[in-house]
Coordinates of C-alpha atoms in Angstrom, one line a residue:
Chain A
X1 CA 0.0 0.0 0.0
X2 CA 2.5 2.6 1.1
X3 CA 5.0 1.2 -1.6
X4 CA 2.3 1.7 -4.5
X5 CA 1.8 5.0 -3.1
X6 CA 5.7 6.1 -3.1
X7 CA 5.8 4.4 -6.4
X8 CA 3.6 6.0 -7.9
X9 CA 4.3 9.2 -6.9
X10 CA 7.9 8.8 -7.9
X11 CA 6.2 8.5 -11.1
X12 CA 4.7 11.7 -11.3
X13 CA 7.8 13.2 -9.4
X14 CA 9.6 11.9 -12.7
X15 CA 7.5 13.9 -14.9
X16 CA 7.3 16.9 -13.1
X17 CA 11.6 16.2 -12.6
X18 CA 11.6 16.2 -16.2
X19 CA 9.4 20.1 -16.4
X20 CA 11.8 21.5 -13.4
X21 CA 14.6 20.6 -15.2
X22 CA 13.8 22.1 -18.2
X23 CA 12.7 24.9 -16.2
X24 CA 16.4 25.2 -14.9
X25 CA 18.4 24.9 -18.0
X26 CA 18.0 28.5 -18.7
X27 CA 19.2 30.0 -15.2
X28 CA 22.7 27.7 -16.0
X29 CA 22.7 28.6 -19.0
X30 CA 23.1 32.6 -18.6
X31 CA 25.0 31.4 -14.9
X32 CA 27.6 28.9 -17.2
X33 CA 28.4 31.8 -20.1
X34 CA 27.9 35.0 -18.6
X35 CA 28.2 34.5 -14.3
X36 CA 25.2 36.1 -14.2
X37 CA 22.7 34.9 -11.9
X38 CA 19.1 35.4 -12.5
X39 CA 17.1 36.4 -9.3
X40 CA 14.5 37.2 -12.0
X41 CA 14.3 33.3 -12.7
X42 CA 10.4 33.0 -11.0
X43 CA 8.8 36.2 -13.1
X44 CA 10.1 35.2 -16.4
X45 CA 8.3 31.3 -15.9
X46 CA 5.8 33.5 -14.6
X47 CA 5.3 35.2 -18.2
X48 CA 5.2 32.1 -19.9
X49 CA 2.0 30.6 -17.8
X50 CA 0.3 33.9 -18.5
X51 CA 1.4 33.0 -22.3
X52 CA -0.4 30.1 -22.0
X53 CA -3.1 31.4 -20.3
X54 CA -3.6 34.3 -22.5
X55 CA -3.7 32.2 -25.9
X56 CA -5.7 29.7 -24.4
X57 CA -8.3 32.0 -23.1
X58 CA -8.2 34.4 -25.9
X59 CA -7.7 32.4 -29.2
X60 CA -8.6 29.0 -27.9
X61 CA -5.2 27.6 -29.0
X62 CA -3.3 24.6 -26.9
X63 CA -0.7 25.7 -24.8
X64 CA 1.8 23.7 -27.2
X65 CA 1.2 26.4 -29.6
X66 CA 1.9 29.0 -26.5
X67 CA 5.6 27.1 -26.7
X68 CA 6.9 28.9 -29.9
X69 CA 5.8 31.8 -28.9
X70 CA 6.9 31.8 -25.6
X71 CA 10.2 31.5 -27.1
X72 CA 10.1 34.6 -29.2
X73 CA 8.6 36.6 -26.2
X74 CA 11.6 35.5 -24.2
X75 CA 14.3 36.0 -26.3
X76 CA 13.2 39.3 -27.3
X77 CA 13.1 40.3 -23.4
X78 CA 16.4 38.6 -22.8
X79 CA 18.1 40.8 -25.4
X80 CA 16.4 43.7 -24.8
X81 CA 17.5 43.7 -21.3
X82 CA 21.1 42.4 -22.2
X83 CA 21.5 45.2 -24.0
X84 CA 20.3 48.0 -21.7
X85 CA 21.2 46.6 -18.7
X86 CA 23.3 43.4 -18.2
X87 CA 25.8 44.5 -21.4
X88 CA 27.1 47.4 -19.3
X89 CA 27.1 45.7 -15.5
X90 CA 29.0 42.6 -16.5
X91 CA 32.3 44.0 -15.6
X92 CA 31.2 45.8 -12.3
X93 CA 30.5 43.8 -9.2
X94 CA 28.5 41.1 -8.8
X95 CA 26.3 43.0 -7.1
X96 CA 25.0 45.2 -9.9
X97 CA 24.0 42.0 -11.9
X98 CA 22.3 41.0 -9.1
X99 CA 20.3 43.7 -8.2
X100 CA 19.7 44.4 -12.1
X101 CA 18.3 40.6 -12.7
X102 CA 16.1 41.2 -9.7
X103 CA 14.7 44.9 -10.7
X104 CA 13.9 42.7 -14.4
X105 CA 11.6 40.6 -12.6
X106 CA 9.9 43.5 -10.6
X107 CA 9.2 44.8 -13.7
X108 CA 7.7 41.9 -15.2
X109 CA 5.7 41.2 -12.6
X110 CA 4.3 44.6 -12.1
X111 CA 3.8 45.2 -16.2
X112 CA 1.6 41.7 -16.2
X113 CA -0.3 43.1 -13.0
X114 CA -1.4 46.0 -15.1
X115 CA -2.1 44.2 -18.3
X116 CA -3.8 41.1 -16.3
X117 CA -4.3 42.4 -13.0
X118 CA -3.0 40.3 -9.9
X119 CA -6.1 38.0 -9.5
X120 CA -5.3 34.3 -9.2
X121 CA -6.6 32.6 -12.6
X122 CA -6.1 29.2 -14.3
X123 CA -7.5 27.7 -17.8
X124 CA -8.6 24.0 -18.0
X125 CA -7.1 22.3 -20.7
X126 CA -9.4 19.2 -20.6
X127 CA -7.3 16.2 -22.1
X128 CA -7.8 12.5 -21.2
X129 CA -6.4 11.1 -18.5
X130 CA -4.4 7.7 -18.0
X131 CA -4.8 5.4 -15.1
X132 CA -1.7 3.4 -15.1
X133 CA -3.0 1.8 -11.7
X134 CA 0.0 2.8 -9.1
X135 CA -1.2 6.7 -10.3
X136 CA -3.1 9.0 -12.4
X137 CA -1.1 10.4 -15.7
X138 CA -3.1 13.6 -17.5
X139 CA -2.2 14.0 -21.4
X140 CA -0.9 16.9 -20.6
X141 CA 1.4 16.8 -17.8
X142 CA 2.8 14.0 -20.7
X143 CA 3.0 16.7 -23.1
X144 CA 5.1 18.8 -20.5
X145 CA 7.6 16.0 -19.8
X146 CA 7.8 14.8 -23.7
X147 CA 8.1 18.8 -24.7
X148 CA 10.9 19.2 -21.8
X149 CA 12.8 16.7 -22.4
X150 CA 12.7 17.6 -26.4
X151 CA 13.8 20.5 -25.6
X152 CA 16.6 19.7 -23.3
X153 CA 18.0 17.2 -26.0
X154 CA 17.6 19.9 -28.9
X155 CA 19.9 22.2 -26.7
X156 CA 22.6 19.0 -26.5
X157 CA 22.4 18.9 -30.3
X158 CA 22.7 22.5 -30.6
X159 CA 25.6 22.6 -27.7
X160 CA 27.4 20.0 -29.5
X161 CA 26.7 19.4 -33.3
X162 CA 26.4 22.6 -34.2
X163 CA 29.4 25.5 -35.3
X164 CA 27.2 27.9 -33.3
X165 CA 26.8 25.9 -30.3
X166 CA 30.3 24.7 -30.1
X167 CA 31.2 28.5 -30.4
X168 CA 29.0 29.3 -27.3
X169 CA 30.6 26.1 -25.5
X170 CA 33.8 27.3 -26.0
X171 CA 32.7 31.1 -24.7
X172 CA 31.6 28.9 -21.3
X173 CA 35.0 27.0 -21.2
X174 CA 37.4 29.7 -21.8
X175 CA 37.1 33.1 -23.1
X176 CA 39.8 34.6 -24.2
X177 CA 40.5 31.0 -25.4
X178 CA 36.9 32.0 -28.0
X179 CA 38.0 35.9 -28.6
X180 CA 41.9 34.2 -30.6
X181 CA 39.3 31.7 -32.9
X182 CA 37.5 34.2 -33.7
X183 CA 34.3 34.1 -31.8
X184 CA 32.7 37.4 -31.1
X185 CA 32.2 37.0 -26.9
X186 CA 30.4 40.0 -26.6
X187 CA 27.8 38.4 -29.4
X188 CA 27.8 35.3 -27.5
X189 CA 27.0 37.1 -24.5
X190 CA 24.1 38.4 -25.3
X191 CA 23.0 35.6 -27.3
X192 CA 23.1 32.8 -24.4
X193 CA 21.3 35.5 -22.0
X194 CA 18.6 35.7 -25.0
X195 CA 18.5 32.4 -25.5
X196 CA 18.1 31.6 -21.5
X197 CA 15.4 33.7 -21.2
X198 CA 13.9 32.0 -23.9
X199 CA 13.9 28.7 -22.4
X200 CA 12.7 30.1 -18.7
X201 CA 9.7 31.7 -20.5
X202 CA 9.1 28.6 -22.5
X203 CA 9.2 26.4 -19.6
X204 CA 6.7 28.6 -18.1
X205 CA 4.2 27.0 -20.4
X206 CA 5.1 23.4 -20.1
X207 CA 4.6 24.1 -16.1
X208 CA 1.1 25.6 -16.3
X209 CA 0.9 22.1 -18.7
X210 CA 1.4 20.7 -15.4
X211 CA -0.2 22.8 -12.9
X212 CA -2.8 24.7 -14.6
X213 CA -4.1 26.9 -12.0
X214 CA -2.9 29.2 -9.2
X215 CA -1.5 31.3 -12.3
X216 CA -0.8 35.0 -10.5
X217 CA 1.5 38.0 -11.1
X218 CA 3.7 36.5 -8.0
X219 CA 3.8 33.2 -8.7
X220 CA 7.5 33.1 -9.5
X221 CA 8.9 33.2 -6.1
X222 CA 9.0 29.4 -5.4
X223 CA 10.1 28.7 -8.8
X224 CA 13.1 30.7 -8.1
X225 CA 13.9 29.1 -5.5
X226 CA 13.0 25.5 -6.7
X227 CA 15.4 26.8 -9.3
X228 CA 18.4 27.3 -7.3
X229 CA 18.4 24.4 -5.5
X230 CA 18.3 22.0 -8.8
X231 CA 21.0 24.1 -10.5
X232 CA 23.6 23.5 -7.1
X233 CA 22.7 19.8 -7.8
X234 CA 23.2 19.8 -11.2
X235 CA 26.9 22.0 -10.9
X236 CA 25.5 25.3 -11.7
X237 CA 27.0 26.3 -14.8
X238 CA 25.9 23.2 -16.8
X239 CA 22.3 23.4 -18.4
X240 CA 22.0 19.2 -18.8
X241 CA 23.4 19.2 -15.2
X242 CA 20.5 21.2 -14.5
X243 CA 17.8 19.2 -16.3
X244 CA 19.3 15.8 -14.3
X245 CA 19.2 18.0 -11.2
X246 CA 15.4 18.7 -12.3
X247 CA 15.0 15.1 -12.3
X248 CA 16.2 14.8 -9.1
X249 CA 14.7 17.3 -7.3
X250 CA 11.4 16.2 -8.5
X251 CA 12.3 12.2 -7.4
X252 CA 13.3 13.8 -3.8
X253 CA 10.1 16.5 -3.3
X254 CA 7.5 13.9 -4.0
X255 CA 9.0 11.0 -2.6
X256 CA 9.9 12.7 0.5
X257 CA 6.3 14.5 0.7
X258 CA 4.7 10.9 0.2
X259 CA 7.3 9.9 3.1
X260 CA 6.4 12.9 5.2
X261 CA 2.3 12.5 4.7
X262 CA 3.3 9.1 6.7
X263 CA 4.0 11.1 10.1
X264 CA 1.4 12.2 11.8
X265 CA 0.9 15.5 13.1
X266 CA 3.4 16.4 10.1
X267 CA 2.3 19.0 7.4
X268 CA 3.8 17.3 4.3
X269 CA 4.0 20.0 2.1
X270 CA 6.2 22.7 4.3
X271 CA 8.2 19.7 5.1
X272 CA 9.1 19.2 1.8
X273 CA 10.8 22.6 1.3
X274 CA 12.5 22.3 4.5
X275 CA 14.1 19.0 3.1
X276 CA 15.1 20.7 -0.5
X277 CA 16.6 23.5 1.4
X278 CA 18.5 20.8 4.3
X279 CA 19.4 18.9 0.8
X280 CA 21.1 22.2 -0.6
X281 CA 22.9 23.1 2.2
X282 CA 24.3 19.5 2.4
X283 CA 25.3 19.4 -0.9
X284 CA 27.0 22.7 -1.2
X285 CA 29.0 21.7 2.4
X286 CA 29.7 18.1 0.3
X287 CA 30.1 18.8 -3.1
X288 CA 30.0 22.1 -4.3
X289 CA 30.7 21.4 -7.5
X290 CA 27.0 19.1 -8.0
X291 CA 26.0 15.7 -7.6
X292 CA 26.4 15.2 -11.4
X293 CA 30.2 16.3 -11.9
X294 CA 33.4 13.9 -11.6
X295 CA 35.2 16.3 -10.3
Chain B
X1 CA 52.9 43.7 -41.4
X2 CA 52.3 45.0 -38.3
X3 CA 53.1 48.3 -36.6
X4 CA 52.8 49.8 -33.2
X5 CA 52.9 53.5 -32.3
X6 CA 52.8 55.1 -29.1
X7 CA 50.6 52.6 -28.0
X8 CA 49.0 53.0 -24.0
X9 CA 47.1 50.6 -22.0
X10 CA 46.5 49.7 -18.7
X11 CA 43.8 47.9 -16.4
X12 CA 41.2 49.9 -14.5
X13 CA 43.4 53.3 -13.2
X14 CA 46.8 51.4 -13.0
X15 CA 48.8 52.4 -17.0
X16 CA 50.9 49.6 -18.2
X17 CA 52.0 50.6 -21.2
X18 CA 54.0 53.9 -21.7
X19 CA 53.8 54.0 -25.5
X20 CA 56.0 51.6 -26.6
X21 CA 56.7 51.5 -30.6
X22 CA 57.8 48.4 -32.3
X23 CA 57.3 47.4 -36.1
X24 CA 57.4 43.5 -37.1
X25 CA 57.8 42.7 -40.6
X26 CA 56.4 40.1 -42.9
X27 CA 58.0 36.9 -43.1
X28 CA 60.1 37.4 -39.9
X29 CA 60.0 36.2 -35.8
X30 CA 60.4 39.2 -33.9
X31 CA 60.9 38.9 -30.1
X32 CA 60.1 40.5 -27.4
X33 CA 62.3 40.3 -24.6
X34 CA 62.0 41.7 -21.2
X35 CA 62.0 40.6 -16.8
X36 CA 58.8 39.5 -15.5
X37 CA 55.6 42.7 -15.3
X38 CA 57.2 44.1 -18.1
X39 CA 54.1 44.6 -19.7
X40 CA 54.7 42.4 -22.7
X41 CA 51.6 40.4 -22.1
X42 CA 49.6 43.4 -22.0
X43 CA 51.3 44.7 -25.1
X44 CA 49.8 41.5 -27.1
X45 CA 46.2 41.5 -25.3
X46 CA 46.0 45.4 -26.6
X47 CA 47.4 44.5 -29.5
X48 CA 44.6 41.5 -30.2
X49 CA 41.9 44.5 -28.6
X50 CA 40.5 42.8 -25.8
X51 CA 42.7 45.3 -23.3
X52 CA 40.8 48.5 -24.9
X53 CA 43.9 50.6 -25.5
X54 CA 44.0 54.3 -24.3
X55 CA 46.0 55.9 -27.2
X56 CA 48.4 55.3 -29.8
X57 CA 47.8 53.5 -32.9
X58 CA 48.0 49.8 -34.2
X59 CA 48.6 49.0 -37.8
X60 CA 47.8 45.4 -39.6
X61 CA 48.5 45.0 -43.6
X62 CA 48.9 48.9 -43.6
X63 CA 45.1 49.1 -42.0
X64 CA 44.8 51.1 -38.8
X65 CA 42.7 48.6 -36.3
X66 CA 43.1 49.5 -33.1
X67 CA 39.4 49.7 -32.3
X68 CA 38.8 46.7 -34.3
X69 CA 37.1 44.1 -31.9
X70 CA 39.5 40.4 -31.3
X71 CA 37.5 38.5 -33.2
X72 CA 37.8 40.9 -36.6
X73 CA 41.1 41.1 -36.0
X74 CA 41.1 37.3 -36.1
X75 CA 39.3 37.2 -39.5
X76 CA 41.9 39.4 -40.7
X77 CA 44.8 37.1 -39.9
X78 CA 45.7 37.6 -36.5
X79 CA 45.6 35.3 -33.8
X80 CA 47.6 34.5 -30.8
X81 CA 48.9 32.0 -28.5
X82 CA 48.2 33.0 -25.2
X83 CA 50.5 32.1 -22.4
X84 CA 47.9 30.0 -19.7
X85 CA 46.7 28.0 -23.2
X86 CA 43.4 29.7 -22.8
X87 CA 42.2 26.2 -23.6
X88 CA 38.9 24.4 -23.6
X89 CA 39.7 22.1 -21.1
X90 CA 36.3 19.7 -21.2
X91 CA 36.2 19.5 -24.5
X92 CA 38.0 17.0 -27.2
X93 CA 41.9 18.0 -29.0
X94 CA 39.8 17.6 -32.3
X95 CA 37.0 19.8 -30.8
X96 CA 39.9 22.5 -29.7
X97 CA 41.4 22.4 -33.1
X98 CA 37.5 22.5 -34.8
X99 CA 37.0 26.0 -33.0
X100 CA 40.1 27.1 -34.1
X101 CA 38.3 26.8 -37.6
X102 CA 36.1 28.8 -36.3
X103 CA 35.9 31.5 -39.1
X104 CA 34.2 31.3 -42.3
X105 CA 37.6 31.4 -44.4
X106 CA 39.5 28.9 -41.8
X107 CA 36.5 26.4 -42.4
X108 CA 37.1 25.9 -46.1
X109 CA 40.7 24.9 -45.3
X110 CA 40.0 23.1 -42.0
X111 CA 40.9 19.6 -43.3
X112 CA 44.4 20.7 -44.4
X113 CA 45.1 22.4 -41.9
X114 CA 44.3 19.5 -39.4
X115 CA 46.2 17.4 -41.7
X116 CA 48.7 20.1 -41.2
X117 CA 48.7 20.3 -37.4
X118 CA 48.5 16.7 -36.9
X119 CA 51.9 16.3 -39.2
X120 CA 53.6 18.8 -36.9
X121 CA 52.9 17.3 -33.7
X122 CA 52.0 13.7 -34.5
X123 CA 50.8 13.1 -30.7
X124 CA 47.7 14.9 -31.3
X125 CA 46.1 12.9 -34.0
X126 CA 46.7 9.7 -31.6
X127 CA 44.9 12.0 -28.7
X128 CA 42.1 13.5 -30.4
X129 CA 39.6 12.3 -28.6
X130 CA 41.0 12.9 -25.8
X131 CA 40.1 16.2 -23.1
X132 CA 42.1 18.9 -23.7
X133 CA 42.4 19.2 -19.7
X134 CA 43.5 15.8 -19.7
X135 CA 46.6 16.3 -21.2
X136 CA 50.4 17.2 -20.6
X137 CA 51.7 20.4 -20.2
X138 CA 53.8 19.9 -23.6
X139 CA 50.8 18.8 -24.9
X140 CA 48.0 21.1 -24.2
X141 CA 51.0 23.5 -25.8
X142 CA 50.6 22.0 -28.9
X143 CA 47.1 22.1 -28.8
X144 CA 47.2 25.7 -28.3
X145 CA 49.5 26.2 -31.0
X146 CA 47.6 23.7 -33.5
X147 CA 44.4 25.8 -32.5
X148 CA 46.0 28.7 -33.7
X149 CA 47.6 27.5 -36.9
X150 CA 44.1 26.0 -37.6
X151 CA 42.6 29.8 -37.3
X152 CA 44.5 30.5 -40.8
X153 CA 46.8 33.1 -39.9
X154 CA 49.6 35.3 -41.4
X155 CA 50.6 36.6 -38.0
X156 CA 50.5 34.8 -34.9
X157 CA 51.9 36.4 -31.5
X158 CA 53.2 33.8 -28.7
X159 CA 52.9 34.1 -25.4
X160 CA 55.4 32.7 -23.5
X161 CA 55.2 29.6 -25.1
X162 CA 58.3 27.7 -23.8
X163 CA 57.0 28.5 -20.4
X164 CA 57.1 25.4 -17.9
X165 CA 58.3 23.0 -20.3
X166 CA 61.1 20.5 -19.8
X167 CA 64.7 21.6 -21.5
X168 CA 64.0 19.0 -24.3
X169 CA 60.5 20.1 -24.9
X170 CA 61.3 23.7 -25.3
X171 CA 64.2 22.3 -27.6
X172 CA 61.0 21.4 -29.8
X173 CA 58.9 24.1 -29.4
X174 CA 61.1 26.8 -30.7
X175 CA 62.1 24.2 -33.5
X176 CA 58.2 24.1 -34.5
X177 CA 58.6 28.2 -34.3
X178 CA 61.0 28.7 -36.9
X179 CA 59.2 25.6 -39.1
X180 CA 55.9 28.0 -38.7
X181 CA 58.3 30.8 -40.2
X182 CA 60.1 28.9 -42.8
X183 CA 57.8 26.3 -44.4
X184 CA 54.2 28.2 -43.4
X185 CA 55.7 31.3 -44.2
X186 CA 54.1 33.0 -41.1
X187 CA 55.0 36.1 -39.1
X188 CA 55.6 35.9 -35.3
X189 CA 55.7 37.8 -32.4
X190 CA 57.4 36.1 -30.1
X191 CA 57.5 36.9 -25.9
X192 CA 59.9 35.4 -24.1
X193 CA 61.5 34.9 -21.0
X194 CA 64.2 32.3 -21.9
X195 CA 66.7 35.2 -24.1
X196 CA 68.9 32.5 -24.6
X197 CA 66.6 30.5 -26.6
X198 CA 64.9 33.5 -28.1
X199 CA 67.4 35.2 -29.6
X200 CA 68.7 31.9 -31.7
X201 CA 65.6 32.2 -33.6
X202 CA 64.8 35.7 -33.6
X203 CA 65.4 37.8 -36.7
X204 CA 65.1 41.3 -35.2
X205 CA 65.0 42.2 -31.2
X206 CA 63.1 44.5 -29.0
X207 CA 64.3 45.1 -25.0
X208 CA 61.4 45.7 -23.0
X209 CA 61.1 47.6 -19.7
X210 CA 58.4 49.1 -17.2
X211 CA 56.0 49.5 -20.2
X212 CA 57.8 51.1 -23.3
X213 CA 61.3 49.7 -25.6
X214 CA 64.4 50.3 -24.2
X215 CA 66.6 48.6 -26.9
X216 CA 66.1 46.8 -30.2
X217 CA 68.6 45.6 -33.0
X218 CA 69.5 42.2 -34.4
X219 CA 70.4 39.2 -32.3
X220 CA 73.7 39.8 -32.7
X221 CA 73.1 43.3 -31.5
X222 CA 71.6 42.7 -28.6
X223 CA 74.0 39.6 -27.9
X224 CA 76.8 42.4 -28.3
X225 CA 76.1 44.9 -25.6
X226 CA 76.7 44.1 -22.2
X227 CA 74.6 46.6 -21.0
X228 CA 71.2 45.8 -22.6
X229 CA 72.1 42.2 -21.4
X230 CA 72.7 43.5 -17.8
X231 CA 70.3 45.7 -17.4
X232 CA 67.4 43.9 -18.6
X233 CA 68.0 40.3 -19.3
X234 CA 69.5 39.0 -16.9
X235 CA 72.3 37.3 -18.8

């Protein structure tokens, strides 16, 4: 009984591992090329849901059609603010980035309060469901894990088939190593933080795939931090670290909530962030350098 | 082929260079000799642009580029080996070599030139699936070098590149130098600490101190005056 439940919430934990991953790859992304972090992180997930939301509601279109344009929508943001912000910070302290990435998700948030206003709103995207007998599985929350993972694997092709991927590897390796090929850094610079934008906005959709409702201007915050936590396990700078970490994370948050439900007197859910956080903290006194990495 | 005037650069408030002039020209290795912080370093990274120099003038082909960005500098013929490698540790030799290809003109030649690279420094085609960062110091040398020679250059400046190799190895490395000159018919700027070495393959001399020239002239030159040698080498 209590095995088919942990089972079969590992299951879903797997799935949803697969979206948090996903939803990761962009923070290490812009961390790996640019040492950047992106406090932002949460608000720009946060404008893909209301993506989503908005073509659903409005044009009646599937959220898979919201993906695309997520995209666009992010990496038009992402180099819009590299170029008026993060271009001129990068050689000041970190600081500067910091508070800059931050002040970029204040904005966001406050610009969709005024288009959308800051009620709580949701869209049902009524697709069969599959009753695998240990658990539940929606169509959708398939969708999310299938588009994630496609995703995730189109960005290995791109890292490492491609002359322009290879060009940004080399940016994240070494430099001044790229600027004597040949590569323009500063053009790689503001393409990776384009292009990580564009993958956090994307993933916004696939996670309102998953979790439809509870879609608000402030709905970010967790994510962020959800965020963090997978890209420390994943070795912070990697982007497929990160999607592994994703995995991970969503293995450990619903197979420890299952394991917490067990207690009584224990409220399962807050337990379940304490643990992430404990988990963080004891890799980063461990291995700093993520779960993932030989080294 | 290339020319330097009055060229000043520095990082943040603190000036390194004091406007040193120095001329290199095509077809030779010209070295650049000097102690330890004399700015030599600095003179290639403002040559290459990425230390954004503060005034004076650099001239490639007859073509002033001082503001030009690295990487059009690169596409022009330029390149540079740097003296910490610079290289991409987690990824493959062949991968290091591949992004040396980088540019559009170095891509129609890339198979050549590996065939090239891989002739001069045979151990590379046996390692080329192997991590960059996984190799020996001697090695990941090569590497660098192959990754410039694969960039398609007419000048290439080196950095140091003898630097913490065993006697033998640097025996080899300044061998492959004047190969580069001879049979590539390349142009080099060559930084050095070891004079001794230096100046055996060096076709013209420049003494470098605190930031500008204090003495240039032919090896034999240079060889000749006890003072220069004193005062700044060391010898």
């Amino acid at each position: 009984m209590i095995f088919e439940q942990l089972s079969g919430n590992l299951i879903q934990g797997l799935v949803l591992g697969a979206v948090y991953g996903m939803a990761t790859m962009g923070l290490s992304l812009i961390f790996g090329v640019l040492k950047v972090v992106n406090v932002g992180h949460g608000a720009c997930i946060m404008v893909g849901a209301y993506t989503a939301l908005f073509m659903f509601k409005q044009f009646g279109l599937s959220p898979l059609f919201a993906v695309p344009v997520a995209m666009i929508i992010g990496m038009t943001l992402g180099l819009i603010f590299y170029y008026s912000a993060i271009r001129r910070l990068l050689k000041g302290p970190e600081l500067a980035t910091l508070l800059a990435t931050f002040s970029f998700g204040v904005i966001l948030e406050e610009t969709i309060k005024q288009l959308f206003t800051s009620e709580v709103v949701g869209y049902n995207w009524d697709l069969p469901k599959f009753d695998i007998g240990i658990t539940v599985l929606s169509l959708s929350k398939i969708l999310a894990a299938v588009g994630s993972i496609l995703v995730a694997l189109l960005l290995y092709l791109w890292f490492n088939k491609t002359r322009a991927g290879m060009a940004m590897r080399s940016v994240v390796e070494d430099d001044d190593g790229a600027r004597v090929c040949g590569v323009n850094v500063d053009w790689e610079y503001a393409l990776s933080f384009s292009l990580g934008i564009g993958l956090t906005v994307t993933s916004g959709v696939l996670l309102t795939m998953f979790i439809p409702v509870g879609i608000n201007p402030y709905m970010g915050g967790p994510y962020t931090l959800k965020a963090f936590v997978i890209a420390v396990l994943g070795g912070l700078a990697s982007p497929y670290g990160a999607f592994f970490g994703g995995v991970v994370f969503g293995l450990v948050e619903n197979g420890s909530y299952t394991l917490f439900a067990m207690i009584p007197g224990v409220e399962p859910f807050a337990m379940t962030r304490f643990f992430s956080f404990v988990m963080l903290l004891v890799i980063l006194l461990i291995r700093p350098t993520g779960i993932l990495k030989a080294k | 082929m290339l020319k330097v005037e009055k060229l000043e650069s520095g990082y943040g408030s603190m000036q390194v260079l004091w406007g040193p002039d120095l001329e290199v020209k095509a077809g030779s290795i010209t070295s650049l000799l000097g102690p330890n912080g004399a700015g030599k370093s600095t003179l290639l990274w403002t040559i290459l642009g990425t230390v954004t120099p503060t005034n004076g003038k650099v001239y490639f082909e007859g073509q002033d580029v001082t503001d030009l960005p690295a990487h059009k500098k690169v596409n022009l013929g330029l390149t540079m080996v740097p003296e910490g490698k610079n290289l991409f540790k987690e990824m493959t030799v062949f991968d290091n070599l591949s992004m040396g290809a980088y540019r559009k003109e170095a891509q129609e030649v890339k198979q050549e030139n590996l065939e090239l690279v891989y002739s001069m420094f045979p151990i590379l085609a046996e390692r080329k699936d192997q991590l960059a960062g996984s190799l020996s110091g001697g090695q990941q040398q090569m590497v660098t070098i192959g990754r410039a020679l694969m960039t398609k250059p007419k000048f290439i400046m080196m950095d140091e590149p003898s630097q913490g190799l065993a006697p033998k190895l640097i025996m080899e490395i300044f061998q492959t130098i004047v190969k580069m000159k001879e049979e590539i018919g390349l142009t080099i700027l060559l930084v050095e600490q070891n004079a001794a070495a230096s100046l055996g393959a060096a076709d013209y001399v420049y003494v470098m101190h605190e930031g500008s020239i204090k003495a240039e002239g032919t090896p034999d030159e240079i060889k000749g005056s006890d003072e220069i040698k004193e005062a700044y080498l060391g010898m």
